[in-house]
Coordinates of C-alpha atoms in Angstrom, one line a residue:
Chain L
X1461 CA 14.6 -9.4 19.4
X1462 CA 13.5 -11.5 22.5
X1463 CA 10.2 -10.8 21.7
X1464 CA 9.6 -13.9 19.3
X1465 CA 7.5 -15.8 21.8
X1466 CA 4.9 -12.8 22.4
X1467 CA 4.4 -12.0 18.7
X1468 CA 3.9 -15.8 18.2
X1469 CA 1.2 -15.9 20.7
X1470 CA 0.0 -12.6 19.2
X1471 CA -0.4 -13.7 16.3
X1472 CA -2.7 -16.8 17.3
X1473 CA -4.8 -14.6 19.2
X1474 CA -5.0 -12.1 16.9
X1475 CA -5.6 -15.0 14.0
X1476 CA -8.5 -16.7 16.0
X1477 CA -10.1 -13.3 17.0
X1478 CA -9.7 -9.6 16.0
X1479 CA -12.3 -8.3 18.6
X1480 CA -10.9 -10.1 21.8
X1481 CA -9.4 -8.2 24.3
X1482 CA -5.5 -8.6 23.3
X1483 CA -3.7 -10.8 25.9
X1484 CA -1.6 -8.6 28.6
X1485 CA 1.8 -9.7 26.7
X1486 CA 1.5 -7.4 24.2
X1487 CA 1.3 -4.2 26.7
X1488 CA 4.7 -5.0 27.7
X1489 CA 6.9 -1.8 27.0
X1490 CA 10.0 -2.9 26.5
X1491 CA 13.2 -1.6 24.9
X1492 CA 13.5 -2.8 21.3
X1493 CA 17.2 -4.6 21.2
X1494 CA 19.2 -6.2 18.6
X1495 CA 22.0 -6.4 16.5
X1496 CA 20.1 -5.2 13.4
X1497 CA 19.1 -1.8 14.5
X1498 CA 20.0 -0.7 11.2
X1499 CA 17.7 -2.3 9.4
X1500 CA 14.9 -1.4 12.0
X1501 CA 14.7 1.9 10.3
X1502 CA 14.7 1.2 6.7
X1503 CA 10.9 0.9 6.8
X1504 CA 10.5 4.2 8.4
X1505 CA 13.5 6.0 6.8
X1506 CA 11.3 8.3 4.8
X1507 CA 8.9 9.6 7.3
X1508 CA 11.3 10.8 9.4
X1509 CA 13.7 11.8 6.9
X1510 CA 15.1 14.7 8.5
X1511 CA 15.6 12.8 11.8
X1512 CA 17.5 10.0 10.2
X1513 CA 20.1 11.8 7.8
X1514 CA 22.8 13.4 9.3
X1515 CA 23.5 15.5 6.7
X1516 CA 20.2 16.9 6.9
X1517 CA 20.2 17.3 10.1
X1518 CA 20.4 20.7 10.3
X1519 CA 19.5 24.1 12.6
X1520 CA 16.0 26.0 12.3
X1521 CA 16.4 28.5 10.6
X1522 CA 16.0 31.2 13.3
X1523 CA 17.6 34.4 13.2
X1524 CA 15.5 36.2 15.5
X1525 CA 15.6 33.8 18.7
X1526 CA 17.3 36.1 21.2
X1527 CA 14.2 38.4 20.4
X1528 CA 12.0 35.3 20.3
X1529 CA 12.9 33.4 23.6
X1530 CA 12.7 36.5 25.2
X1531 CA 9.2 36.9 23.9
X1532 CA 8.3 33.9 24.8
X1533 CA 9.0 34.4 28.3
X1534 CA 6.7 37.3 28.2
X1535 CA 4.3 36.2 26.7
X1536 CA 4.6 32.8 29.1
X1537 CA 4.0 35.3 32.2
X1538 CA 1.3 37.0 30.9
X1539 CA -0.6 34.2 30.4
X1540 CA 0.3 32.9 33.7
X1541 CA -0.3 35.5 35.4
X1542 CA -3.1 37.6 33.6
X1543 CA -5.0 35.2 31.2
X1544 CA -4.9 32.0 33.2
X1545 CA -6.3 33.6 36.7
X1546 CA -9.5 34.8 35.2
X1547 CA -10.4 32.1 32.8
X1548 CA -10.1 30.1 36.0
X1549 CA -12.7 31.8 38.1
X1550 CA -14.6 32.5 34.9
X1551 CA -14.8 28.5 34.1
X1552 CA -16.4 28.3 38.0
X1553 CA -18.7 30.4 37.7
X1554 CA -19.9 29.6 33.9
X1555 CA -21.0 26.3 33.3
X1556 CA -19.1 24.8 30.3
X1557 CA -22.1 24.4 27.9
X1558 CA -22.4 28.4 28.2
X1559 CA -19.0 29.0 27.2
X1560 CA -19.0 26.8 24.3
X1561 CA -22.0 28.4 22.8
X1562 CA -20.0 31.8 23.4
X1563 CA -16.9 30.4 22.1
X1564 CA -19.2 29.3 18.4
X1565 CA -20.3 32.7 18.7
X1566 CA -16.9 34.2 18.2
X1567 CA -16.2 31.3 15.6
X1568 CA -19.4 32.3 13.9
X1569 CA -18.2 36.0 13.5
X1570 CA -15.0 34.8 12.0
X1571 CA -16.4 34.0 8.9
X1572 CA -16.0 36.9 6.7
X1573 CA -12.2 36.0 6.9
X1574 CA -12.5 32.2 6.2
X1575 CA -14.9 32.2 3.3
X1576 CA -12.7 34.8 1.7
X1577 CA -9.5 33.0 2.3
X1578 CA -11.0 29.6 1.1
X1579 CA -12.1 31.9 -1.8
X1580 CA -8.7 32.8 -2.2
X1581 CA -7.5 29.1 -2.3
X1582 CA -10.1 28.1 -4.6
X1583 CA -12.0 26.0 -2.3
X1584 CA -15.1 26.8 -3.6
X1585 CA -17.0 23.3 -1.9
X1586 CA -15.7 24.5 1.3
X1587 CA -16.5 28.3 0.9
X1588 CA -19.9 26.9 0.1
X1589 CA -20.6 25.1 3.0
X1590 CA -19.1 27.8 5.5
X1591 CA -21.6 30.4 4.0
X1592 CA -24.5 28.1 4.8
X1593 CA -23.0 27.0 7.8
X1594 CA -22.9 30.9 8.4
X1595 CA -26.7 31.3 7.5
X1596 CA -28.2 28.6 9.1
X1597 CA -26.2 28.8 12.4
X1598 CA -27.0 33.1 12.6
X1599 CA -30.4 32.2 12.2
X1600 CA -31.3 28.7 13.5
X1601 CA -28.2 28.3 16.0
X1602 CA -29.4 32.2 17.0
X1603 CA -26.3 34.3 15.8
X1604 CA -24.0 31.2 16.0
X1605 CA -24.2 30.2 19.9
X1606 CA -25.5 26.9 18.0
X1607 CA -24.0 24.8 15.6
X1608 CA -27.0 23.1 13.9
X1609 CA -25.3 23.5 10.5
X1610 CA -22.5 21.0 12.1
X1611 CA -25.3 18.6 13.9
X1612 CA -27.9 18.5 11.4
X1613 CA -26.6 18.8 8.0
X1614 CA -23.0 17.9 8.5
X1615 CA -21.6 21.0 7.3
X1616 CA -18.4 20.9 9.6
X1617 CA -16.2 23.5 10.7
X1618 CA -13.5 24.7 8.8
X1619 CA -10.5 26.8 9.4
X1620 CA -8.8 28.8 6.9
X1621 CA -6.7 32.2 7.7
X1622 CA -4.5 34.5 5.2
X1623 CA -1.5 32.7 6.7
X1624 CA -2.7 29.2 4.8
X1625 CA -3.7 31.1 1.4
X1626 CA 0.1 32.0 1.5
X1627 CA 0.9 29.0 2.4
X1628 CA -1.1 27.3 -0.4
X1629 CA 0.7 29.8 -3.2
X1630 CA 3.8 28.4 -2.1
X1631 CA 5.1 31.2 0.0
X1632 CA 7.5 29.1 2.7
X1633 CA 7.4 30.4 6.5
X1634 CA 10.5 32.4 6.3
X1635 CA 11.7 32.2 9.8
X1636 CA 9.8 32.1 13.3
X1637 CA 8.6 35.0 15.2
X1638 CA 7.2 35.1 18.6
X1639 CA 4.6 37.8 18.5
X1640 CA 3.5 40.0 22.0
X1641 CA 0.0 38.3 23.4
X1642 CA -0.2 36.1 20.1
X1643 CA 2.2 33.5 20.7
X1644 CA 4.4 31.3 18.2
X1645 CA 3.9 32.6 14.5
X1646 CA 6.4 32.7 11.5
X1647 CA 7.0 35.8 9.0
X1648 CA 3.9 34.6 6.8
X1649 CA 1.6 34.1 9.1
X1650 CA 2.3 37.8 10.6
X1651 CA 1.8 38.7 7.5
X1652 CA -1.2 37.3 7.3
X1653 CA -2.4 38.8 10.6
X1654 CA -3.0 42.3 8.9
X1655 CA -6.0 41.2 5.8
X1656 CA -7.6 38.8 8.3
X1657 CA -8.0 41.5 11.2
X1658 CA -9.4 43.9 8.1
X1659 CA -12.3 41.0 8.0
X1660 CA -12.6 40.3 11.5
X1661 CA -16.1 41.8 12.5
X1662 CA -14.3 42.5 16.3
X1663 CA -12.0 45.2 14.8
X1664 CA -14.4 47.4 13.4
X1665 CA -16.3 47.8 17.2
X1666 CA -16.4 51.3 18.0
X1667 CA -15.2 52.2 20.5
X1668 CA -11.9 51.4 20.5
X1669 CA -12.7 49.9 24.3
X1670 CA -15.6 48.2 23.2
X1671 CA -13.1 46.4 20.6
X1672 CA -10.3 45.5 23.1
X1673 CA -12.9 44.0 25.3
X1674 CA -14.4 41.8 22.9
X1675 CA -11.3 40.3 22.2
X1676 CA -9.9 40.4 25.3
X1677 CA -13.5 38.0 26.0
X1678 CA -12.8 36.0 23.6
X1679 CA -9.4 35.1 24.6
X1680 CA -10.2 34.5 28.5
X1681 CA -13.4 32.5 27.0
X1682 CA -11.1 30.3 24.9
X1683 CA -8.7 29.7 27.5
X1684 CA -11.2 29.0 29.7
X1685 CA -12.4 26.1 27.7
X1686 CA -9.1 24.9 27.3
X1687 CA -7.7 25.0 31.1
X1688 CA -4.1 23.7 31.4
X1689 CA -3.3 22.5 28.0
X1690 CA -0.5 24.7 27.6
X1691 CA 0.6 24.2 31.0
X1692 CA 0.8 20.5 30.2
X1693 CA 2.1 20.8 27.1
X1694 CA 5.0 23.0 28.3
X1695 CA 5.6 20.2 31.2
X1696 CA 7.0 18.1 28.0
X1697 CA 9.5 19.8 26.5
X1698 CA 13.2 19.9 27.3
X1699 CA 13.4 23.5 26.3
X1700 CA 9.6 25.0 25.8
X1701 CA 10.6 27.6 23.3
X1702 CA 11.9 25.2 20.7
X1703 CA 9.1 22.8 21.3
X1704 CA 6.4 25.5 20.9
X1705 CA 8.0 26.3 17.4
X1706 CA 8.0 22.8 16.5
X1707 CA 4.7 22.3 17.4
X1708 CA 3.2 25.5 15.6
X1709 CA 4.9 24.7 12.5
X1710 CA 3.9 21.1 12.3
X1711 CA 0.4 22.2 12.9
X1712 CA 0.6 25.0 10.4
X1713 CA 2.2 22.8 7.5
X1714 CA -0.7 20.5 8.1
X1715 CA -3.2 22.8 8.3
X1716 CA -1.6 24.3 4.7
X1717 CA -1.9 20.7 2.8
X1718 CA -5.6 20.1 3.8
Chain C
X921 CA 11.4 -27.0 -38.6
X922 CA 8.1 -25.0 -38.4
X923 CA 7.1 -28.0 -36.5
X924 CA 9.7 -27.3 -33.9
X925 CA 9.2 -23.5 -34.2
X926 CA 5.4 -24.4 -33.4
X927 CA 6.0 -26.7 -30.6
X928 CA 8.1 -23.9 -28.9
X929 CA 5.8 -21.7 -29.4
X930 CA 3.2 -24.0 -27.9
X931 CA 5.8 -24.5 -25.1
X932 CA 6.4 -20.8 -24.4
X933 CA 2.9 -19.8 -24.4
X934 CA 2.1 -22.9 -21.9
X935 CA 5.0 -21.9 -20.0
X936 CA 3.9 -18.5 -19.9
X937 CA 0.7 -18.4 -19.5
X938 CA 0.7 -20.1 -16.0
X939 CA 3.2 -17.2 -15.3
X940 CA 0.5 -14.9 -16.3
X941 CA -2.9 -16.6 -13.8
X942 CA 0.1 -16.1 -11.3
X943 CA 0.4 -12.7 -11.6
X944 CA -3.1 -12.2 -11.5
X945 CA -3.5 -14.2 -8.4
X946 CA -1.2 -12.4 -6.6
X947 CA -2.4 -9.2 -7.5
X948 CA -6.0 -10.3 -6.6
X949 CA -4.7 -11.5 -3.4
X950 CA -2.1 -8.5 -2.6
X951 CA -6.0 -6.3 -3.1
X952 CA -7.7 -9.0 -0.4
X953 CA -4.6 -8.8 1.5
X954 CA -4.9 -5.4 1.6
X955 CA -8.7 -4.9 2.1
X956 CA -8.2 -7.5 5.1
X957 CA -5.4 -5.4 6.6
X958 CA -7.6 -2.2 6.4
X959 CA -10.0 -4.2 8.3
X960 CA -8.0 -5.8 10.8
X961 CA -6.6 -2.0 11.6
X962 CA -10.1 -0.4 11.6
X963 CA -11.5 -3.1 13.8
X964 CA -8.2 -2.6 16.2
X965 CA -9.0 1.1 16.7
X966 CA -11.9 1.3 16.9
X967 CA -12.1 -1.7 19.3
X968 CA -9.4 0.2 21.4
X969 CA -11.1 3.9 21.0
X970 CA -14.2 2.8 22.1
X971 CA -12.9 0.6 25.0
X972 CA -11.1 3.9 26.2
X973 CA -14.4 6.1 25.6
X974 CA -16.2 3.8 27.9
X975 CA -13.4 3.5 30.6
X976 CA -13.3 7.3 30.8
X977 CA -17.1 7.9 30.8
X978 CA -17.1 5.1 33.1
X979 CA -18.0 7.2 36.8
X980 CA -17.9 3.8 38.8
X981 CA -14.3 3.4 38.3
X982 CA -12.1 5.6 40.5
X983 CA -9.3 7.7 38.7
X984 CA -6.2 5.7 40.0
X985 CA -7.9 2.2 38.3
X986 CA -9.4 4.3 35.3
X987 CA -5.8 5.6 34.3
X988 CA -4.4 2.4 35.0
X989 CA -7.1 0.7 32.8
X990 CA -6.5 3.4 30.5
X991 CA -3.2 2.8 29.6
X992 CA -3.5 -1.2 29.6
X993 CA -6.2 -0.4 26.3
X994 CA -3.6 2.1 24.9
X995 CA -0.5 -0.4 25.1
X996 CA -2.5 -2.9 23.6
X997 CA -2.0 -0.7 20.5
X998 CA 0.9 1.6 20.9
X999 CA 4.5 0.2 19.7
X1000 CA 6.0 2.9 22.4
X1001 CA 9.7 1.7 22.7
X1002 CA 9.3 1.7 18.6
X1003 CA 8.7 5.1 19.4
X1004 CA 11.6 5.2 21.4
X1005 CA 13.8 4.2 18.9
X1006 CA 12.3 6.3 16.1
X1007 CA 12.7 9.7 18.1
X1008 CA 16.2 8.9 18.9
X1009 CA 16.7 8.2 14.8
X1010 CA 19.1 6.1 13.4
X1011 CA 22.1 8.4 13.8
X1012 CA 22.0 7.6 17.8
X1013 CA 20.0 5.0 18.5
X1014 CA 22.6 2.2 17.5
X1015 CA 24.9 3.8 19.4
X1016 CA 23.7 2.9 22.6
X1017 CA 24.3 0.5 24.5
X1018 CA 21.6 -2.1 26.0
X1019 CA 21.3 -0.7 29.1
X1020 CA 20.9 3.0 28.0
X1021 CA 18.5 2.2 25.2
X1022 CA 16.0 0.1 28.3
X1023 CA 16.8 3.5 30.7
X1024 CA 15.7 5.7 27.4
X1025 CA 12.7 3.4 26.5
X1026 CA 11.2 3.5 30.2
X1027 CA 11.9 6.9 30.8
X1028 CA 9.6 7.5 27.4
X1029 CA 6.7 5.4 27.6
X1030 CA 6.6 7.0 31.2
X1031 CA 6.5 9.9 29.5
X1032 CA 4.3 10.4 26.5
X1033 CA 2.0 7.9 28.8
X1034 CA 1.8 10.7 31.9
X1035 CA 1.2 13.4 29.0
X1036 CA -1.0 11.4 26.1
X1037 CA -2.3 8.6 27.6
X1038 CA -3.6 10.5 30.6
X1039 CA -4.7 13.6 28.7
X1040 CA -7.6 10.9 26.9
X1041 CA -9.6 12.2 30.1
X1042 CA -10.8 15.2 28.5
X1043 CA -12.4 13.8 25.2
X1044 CA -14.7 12.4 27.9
X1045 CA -18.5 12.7 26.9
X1046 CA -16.6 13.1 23.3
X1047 CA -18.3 11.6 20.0
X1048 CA -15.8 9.8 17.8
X1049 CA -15.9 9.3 13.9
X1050 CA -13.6 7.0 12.3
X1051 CA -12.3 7.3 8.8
X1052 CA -11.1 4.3 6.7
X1053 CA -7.5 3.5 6.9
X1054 CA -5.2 4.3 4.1
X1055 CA -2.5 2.5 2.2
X1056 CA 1.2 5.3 3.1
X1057 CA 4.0 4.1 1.1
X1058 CA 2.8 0.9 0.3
X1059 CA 3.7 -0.7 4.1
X1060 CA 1.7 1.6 6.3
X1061 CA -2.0 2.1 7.0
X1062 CA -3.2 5.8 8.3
X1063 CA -6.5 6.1 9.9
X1064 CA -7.9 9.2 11.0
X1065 CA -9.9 9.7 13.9
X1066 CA -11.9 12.6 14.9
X1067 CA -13.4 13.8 18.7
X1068 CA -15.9 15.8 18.6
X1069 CA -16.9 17.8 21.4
X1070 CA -19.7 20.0 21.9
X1071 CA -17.0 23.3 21.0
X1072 CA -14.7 21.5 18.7
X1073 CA -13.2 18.9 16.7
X1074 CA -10.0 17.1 17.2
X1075 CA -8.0 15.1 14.2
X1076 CA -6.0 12.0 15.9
X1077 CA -4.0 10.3 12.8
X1078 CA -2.9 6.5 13.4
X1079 CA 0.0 5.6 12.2
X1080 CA 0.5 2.2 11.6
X1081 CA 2.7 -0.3 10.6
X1082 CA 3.5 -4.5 10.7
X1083 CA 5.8 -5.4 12.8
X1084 CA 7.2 -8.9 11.6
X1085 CA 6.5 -8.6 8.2
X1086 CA 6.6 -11.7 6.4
X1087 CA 5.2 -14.7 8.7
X1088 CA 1.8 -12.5 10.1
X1089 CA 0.5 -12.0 6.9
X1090 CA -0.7 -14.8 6.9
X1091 CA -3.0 -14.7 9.8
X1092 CA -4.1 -10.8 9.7
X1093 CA -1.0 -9.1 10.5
X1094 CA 0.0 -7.8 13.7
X1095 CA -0.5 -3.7 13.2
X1096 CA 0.7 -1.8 15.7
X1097 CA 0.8 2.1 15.9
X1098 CA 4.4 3.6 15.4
X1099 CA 3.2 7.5 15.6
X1100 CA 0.4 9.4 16.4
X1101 CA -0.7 12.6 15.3
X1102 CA -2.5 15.3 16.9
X1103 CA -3.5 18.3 15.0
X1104 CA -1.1 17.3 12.4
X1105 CA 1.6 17.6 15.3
X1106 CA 3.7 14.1 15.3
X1107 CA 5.3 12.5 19.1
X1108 CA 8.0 11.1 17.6
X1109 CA 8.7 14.1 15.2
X1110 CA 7.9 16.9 18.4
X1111 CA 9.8 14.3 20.7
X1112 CA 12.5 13.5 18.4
X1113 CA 13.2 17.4 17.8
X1114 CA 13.4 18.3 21.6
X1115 CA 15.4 15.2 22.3
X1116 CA 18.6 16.0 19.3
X1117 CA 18.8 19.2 20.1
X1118 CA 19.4 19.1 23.8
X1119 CA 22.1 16.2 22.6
X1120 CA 23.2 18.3 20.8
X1121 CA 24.9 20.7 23.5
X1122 CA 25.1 17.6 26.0
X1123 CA 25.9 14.0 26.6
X1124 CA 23.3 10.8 26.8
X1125 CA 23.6 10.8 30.9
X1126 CA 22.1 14.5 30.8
X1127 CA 19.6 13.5 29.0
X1128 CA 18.3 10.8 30.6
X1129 CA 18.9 12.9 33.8
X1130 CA 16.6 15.6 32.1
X1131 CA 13.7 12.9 31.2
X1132 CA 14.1 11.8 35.2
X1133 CA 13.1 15.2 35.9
X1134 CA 10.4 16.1 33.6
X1135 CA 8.7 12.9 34.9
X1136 CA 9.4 13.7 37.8
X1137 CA 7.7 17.1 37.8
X1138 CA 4.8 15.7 35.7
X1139 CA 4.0 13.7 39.1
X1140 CA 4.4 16.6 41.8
X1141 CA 2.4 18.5 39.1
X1142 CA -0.9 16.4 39.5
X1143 CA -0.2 16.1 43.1
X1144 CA -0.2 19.9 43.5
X1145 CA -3.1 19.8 41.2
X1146 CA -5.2 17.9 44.0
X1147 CA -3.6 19.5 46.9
X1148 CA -4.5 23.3 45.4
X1149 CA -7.8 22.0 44.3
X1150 CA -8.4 20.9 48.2
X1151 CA -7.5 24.5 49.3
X1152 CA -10.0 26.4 46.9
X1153 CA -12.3 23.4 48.2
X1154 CA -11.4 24.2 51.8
X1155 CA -11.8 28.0 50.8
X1156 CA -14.9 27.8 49.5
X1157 CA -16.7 26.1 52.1
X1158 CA -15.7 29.3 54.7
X1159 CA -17.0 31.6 51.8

């Protein structure tokens, strides 16, 4: 390994002190070498299963990605060039403590379409606690632009949309689909799109302008409370299509099993 | 006869029952070995989370020192050429030969360090909770983290393991983090995906080629960052 003499002194350090500062040795970032590579992923085989196997190493399953890459482009412009511009000179002008009690707001409106959908997945503890979350924070946190259900009582956010109740029935993700202004999104969760917007407070706005604006607000508000995180997420990837997919499906399976 | 059949008996039971404590004992210690493992990882990260917290919020240090700083507190805990290794799986890592898997394993911790590491700026001001870390698979320990910020929470999972199994046990294990999680989304999985497939249509060289470039526009990219933030300074003092 070539390493034996730092885990040794590790180990010492480590044995006569768990708080101390770890000696500089261990930072070193160097390759792992040796003639039993093998062997160095037997502990880990499992985990990464599908990365290991060859046999199972096989395509997404993605029979719209012409449409989809092309999409993505789109959609990869638009935000460059129409979302990201305002939520720029929006984020200078409001101070950030503003926008995150307008950004609860909108999260305080959404929950017609989580307590249903935690409803839906029998998650009756959580449905509970986002319908007080709901009353206190319309009341106390003065129609959600505070959050003293989360700061006082510890009733956290939670996060629940028609995609998951799918999800949680077992329905699998079909294949990915890039929708226009939405982003990375699979058959289900498009599916899903259509009860949660019939719960979405935002929709029913009258009129229709009124509506578009509201979420057109909400978007530039988000974004502008997350500045550059796609731009440095996208920096990453070797090919940002195929790394967006893998992202929103790993975030979506998770999201499914909580 | 029944003598004999008594003294064996005797014998057996005496043999055995030492057997038994034994099992007992280790069990008793594999639970204390355990409990001290959970410890020894809690204590780790939250040592190293908090030492980060405090470099960030720290507004003495200037940015070059603080990312430098930074990453020394993140290494301390991070296994990153085991993260090397794991993206590149078992099918190609052996393959390699010394010198590529070195060239692979810089160009990554580079890497994930100019995207992660860095990126730990924004949970400034952040409040952290830590969970308690949990026995995976009967070798791993998962803890989960979570930053709170005024607008939102964000779930960091810790994965874990011991590196040189056997002779650390005894003095607390050395634990050391093989994956991290972010949202449920894994760097070595998300890494490891974008990293196969682009082998898949080319060779190793291109790929490392590739990495040299990312990096390489990772740095302009913060440079631009500071040079367009000087112009809408400079703009804005003629407004």
């Amino acid at each position: 390994m070539g390493r034996g003499p730092f885990i040794v002194i590790l180990m010492v350090s480590l044995g006569v002190c768990l708080c101390v500062h770890l000696p500089a040795v261990y930072a070193q970032d160097t390759a792992l070498q040796g003639d039993d590579v093998a062997d160095e992923f037997d502990d880990f085989e499992d985990e990464f299963e599908d990365m290991m196997d060859e046999d199972t190493e096989k395509k997404v399953f993605d029979p719209l990605i012409g449409y989809n890459r092309f999409m993505y482009r789109v959609n990869d412009k638009i935000y460059l060039v129409v979302i990201a511009p305002p939520a720029h000179i929006y984020a200078k002008v409001v101070p950030k403590p503003v926008r995150a009690s307008v950004g609860r707001m909108f999260h305080n409106l959404g929950f017609p379409m989580r307590f249903v959908n935690m409803l839906f997945q029998f998650k009756f503890k959580r449905a509970r606690i986002e319908m007080g979350r709901f009353l206190v924070n319309s009341t106390f946190g003065i129609g959600g632009l505070f959050d003293p259900a989360d700061r006082y009582l510890e009733w956290h956010r939670g996060d629940e949309d028609f995609g998951q109740t799918l999800g949680v029935y077992g329905a699998g993700d079909g294949f990915p689909i890039v929708l226009p202004l939405l982003g990375p999104s699979n058959l289900r969760d498009t599916l899903g799109i259509v009860p949660d917007t019939l719960m979405d407070p935002l929709a029913y706005v009258s009129p229709t302008e009124a509506s578009v604006g509201l979420y057109a607000g909400k978007i530039i508000n988000h974004t502008s409370l997350h500045l550059s995180d796609y731009e440095n997420l996208k920096k990453d990837a070797l090919d940002p299509y195929t790394f967006f997919r893998d992202i929103y499906k790993q975030n979506r399976d998770k999201k499914i099993k909580e | 006869m029944k003598k004999l059949l008594f003294v064996s008996l005797a014998l057996l039971l005496f043999v055995q029952s030492p057997s038994v404590a034994d099992d007992k004992k280790d069990e008793k210690k594999a639970v204390s070995d355990l409990a001290r493992d959970r410890k020894a990882v809690s204590d780790l990260i939250r040592d190293a989370m908090t030492k980060v917290m405090k470099i960030i919020d720290d507004k003495k240090i200037e940015p070059d020192a603080k990312t430098a700083e930074v990453h020394k507190a993140a290494s301390a805990l991070l296994d990153l050429p085991r993260m090397a290794m794991l993206t590149l799986g078992r099918r190609r890592w052996p393959n390699l030969d010394k010198e590529q898997r070195k060239e692979f394993t810089d160009l990554f911790v580079k890497q994930v360090k100019a995207s992660y590491v860095d990126r730990l700026n924004q949970f400034g001001g952040a409040k952290i909770e830590f969970g308690e870390p949990v026995l995976k698979k009967n070798k791993f320990l998962h803890m989960l983290v979570t930053v709170i910020n005024e607008e939102q929470r964000v779930i960091l999972l810790y994965k874990l393991y011991r590196s040189k199994k056997s002779e650390s046990y005894q003095s607390g294990g050395v634990w050391r983090i093989y994956d991290l999680e972010v949202e449920g989304v894994s760097i070595v999985k998300s890494y490891g995906a974008q990293y196969r497939e682009f082998l898949q249509k080319a060779t190793f060289a291109e790929l490392l080629e590739k990495m040299k470039e990312k990096i390489q526009d990772v740095e302009n990219g913060s440079k631009d960052k500071e040079k367009s933030a000087d112009r809408r300074r400079s703009s804005g003092d003629k407004d």
